[in-house]
């Protein structure tokens, strides 16, 4: 009777894995929002409403992906950037995000803008396992991978911005008063 040894198992493993991967390679199965020719990325932005001036961010992102596509896309795939108006209204953000995920089938939500609007969609996106990539808000809550592994914040939090601003201005005021003192002694 022939015994199976550890060495024979290790020798057969690469061939077994290669054969097991053949059907997956032949079917070219990708996740939601990805095909051989395109990658769908979702976004919500304030194109109307009280903060509509921030709509320029969504317009700039749209222009960037158009430029990228005009140059051939990413590894031959075109980026389909779908950006919908949420009017800086959390209920509208939820509605538009659900449309992007459930109807449009986006791979991820990129750079959704605003603390209340991102808060409104955070649980939903994490439940659906759709990346909420680079949430554009300075709230401290976006660094919680234990509870929200599909959410990644983008900018420094507001407290850090305040400390940096205060420190920078303090240094500038200190240098300014030194110059004033020096020039007063010269005169």
Coordinates of C-alpha atoms in Angstrom, one line a residue:
X1 CA 0.0 0.0 0.0
X2 CA 1.3 3.4 -1.0
X3 CA 1.5 6.2 1.7
X4 CA 0.8 9.8 1.1
X5 CA 3.6 11.9 2.4
X6 CA 3.8 15.5 3.1
X7 CA 6.3 15.9 0.2
X8 CA 3.8 14.4 -2.3
X9 CA 1.1 16.7 -1.1
X10 CA 3.3 19.8 -1.4
X11 CA 4.4 18.7 -4.8
X12 CA 0.8 18.3 -6.0
X13 CA -0.5 21.5 -4.5
X14 CA 0.6 23.9 -7.3
X15 CA -0.9 21.8 -10.0
X16 CA -4.1 21.4 -8.0
X17 CA -4.4 25.1 -7.4
X18 CA -3.7 25.9 -11.1
X19 CA -6.4 23.4 -12.2
X20 CA -8.9 24.8 -9.7
X21 CA -8.3 28.3 -10.9
X22 CA -9.0 27.5 -14.6
X23 CA -12.8 27.8 -14.5
X24 CA -12.6 31.1 -12.6
X25 CA -10.1 32.5 -15.1
X26 CA -12.3 31.3 -18.0
X27 CA -15.4 32.9 -16.6
X28 CA -13.6 36.2 -15.7
X29 CA -15.7 36.8 -12.7
X30 CA -15.3 40.3 -11.2
X31 CA -17.0 42.1 -8.3
X32 CA -19.9 44.5 -8.8
X33 CA -19.1 47.5 -11.0
X34 CA -16.1 45.9 -12.8
X35 CA -16.0 44.3 -16.2
X36 CA -13.3 43.7 -18.8
X37 CA -14.0 47.2 -20.2
X38 CA -15.1 49.4 -17.4
X39 CA -15.0 50.2 -13.7
X40 CA -18.1 52.0 -12.2
X41 CA -17.4 54.4 -9.4
X42 CA -20.2 56.2 -7.5
X43 CA -20.2 59.6 -5.8
X44 CA -22.7 62.1 -4.3
X45 CA -22.1 65.8 -4.2
X46 CA -23.9 69.0 -3.4
X47 CA -24.7 70.3 -6.9
X48 CA -27.8 72.2 -5.5
X49 CA -28.9 73.3 -2.1
X50 CA -27.3 75.4 0.7
X51 CA -23.7 74.1 0.0
X52 CA -23.9 74.0 -3.8
X53 CA -20.6 75.9 -4.1
X54 CA -18.9 72.6 -3.2
X55 CA -20.4 71.1 -6.4
X56 CA -17.2 72.2 -8.1
X57 CA -15.5 69.3 -6.3
X58 CA -17.8 66.8 -8.1
X59 CA -17.3 68.6 -11.4
X60 CA -13.5 68.5 -11.0
X61 CA -13.6 64.8 -10.2
X62 CA -15.8 64.2 -13.3
X63 CA -13.4 66.1 -15.4
X64 CA -10.4 64.1 -14.0
X65 CA -12.0 60.8 -14.9
X66 CA -12.9 62.1 -18.4
X67 CA -9.2 63.1 -18.9
X68 CA -8.1 59.7 -17.6
X69 CA -10.5 57.9 -20.0
X70 CA -9.4 60.1 -22.9
X71 CA -5.9 58.8 -22.2
X72 CA -6.9 55.2 -22.4
X73 CA -8.4 54.6 -18.9
X74 CA -6.9 52.3 -16.3
X75 CA -5.3 49.2 -17.8
X76 CA -7.6 49.5 -20.8
X77 CA -10.7 49.9 -18.7
X78 CA -12.8 53.1 -18.8
X79 CA -13.9 54.7 -15.5
X80 CA -17.6 55.3 -15.4
X81 CA -17.9 58.0 -12.8
X82 CA -21.5 58.4 -11.7
X83 CA -22.0 61.5 -9.5
X84 CA -25.5 62.4 -8.3
X85 CA -26.8 65.5 -6.6
X86 CA -27.7 65.0 -2.9
X87 CA -28.3 68.8 -2.2
X88 CA -26.4 68.3 1.1
X89 CA -29.5 66.5 2.4
X90 CA -28.8 63.2 4.3
X91 CA -32.1 61.6 3.2
X92 CA -31.3 62.5 -0.4
X93 CA -27.8 61.1 0.0
X94 CA -29.2 57.8 1.2
X95 CA -31.6 57.7 -1.8
X96 CA -28.9 58.5 -4.3
X97 CA -26.4 56.1 -2.7
X98 CA -28.9 53.2 -2.8
X99 CA -29.5 54.0 -6.4
X100 CA -25.8 53.9 -7.2
X101 CA -25.3 50.6 -5.3
X102 CA -28.5 48.7 -6.1
X103 CA -29.4 50.0 -9.6
X104 CA -26.1 51.2 -11.1
X105 CA -24.0 48.5 -9.4
X106 CA -20.9 50.7 -8.6
X107 CA -17.7 49.1 -7.2
X108 CA -17.3 51.8 -4.6
X109 CA -18.3 55.3 -3.4
X110 CA -15.4 57.7 -3.9
X111 CA -15.0 60.9 -2.0
X112 CA -18.6 61.5 -0.8
X113 CA -18.6 65.0 0.7
X114 CA -19.9 66.1 4.1
X115 CA -20.1 64.9 7.6
X116 CA -23.9 64.5 7.9
X117 CA -24.2 63.0 4.4
X118 CA -21.4 60.5 5.0
X119 CA -22.9 59.6 8.4
X120 CA -26.2 58.8 6.7
X121 CA -24.7 56.2 4.4
X122 CA -21.9 54.7 6.5
X123 CA -23.9 51.9 8.0
X124 CA -25.6 51.0 4.7
X125 CA -22.4 50.9 2.7
X126 CA -20.6 48.8 5.4
X127 CA -23.6 46.4 5.6
X128 CA -23.4 46.0 1.8
X129 CA -19.6 45.8 1.9
X130 CA -19.2 48.6 -0.6
X131 CA -16.1 50.7 0.0
X132 CA -16.8 54.3 1.2
X133 CA -13.4 55.5 0.0
X134 CA -12.0 58.8 1.1
X135 CA -15.0 60.2 2.9
X136 CA -14.5 63.9 2.6
X137 CA -15.2 65.1 6.1
X138 CA -13.0 66.3 9.1
X139 CA -15.0 64.5 11.8
X140 CA -13.0 62.2 14.0
X141 CA -15.3 59.2 13.5
X142 CA -14.0 58.0 10.2
X143 CA -11.0 56.1 11.7
X144 CA -12.9 53.1 13.1
X145 CA -12.0 50.0 11.1
X146 CA -13.2 47.7 13.8
X147 CA -16.8 48.8 13.4
X148 CA -16.7 50.2 9.8
X149 CA -14.0 48.3 7.9
X150 CA -15.4 49.5 4.5
X151 CA -15.1 53.2 5.4
X152 CA -11.8 55.2 4.9
X153 CA -11.6 58.9 5.7
X154 CA -9.7 61.3 3.7
X155 CA -8.7 64.6 5.3
X156 CA -7.3 65.5 8.7
X157 CA -9.9 65.8 11.4
X158 CA -11.1 69.3 12.4
X159 CA -9.3 69.2 15.7
X160 CA -5.9 68.5 14.0
X161 CA -6.6 71.3 11.5
X162 CA -7.4 73.7 14.4
X163 CA -4.2 72.7 16.3
X164 CA -2.1 73.2 13.1
X165 CA -3.7 76.5 12.3
X166 CA -3.3 77.7 15.9
X167 CA 0.4 76.6 16.0
X168 CA 1.1 78.2 12.6
X169 CA -0.5 81.4 13.5
X170 CA 1.2 81.5 16.9
X171 CA 4.6 81.1 15.2
X172 CA 3.7 83.8 12.7
X173 CA 2.5 86.2 15.5
X174 CA 5.7 85.4 17.5
X175 CA 7.9 86.2 14.6
X176 CA 5.9 89.3 13.7
X177 CA 6.2 90.7 17.3
X178 CA 9.9 89.9 17.3
X179 CA 10.4 91.9 14.1
X180 CA 8.3 94.8 15.5
X181 CA 10.4 94.8 18.6
X182 CA 13.6 94.8 16.7
X183 CA 12.5 97.6 14.4
X184 CA 11.4 99.6 17.3
X185 CA 14.9 99.4 18.8
X186 CA 16.4 100.5 15.5
X187 CA 14.3 103.6 15.2

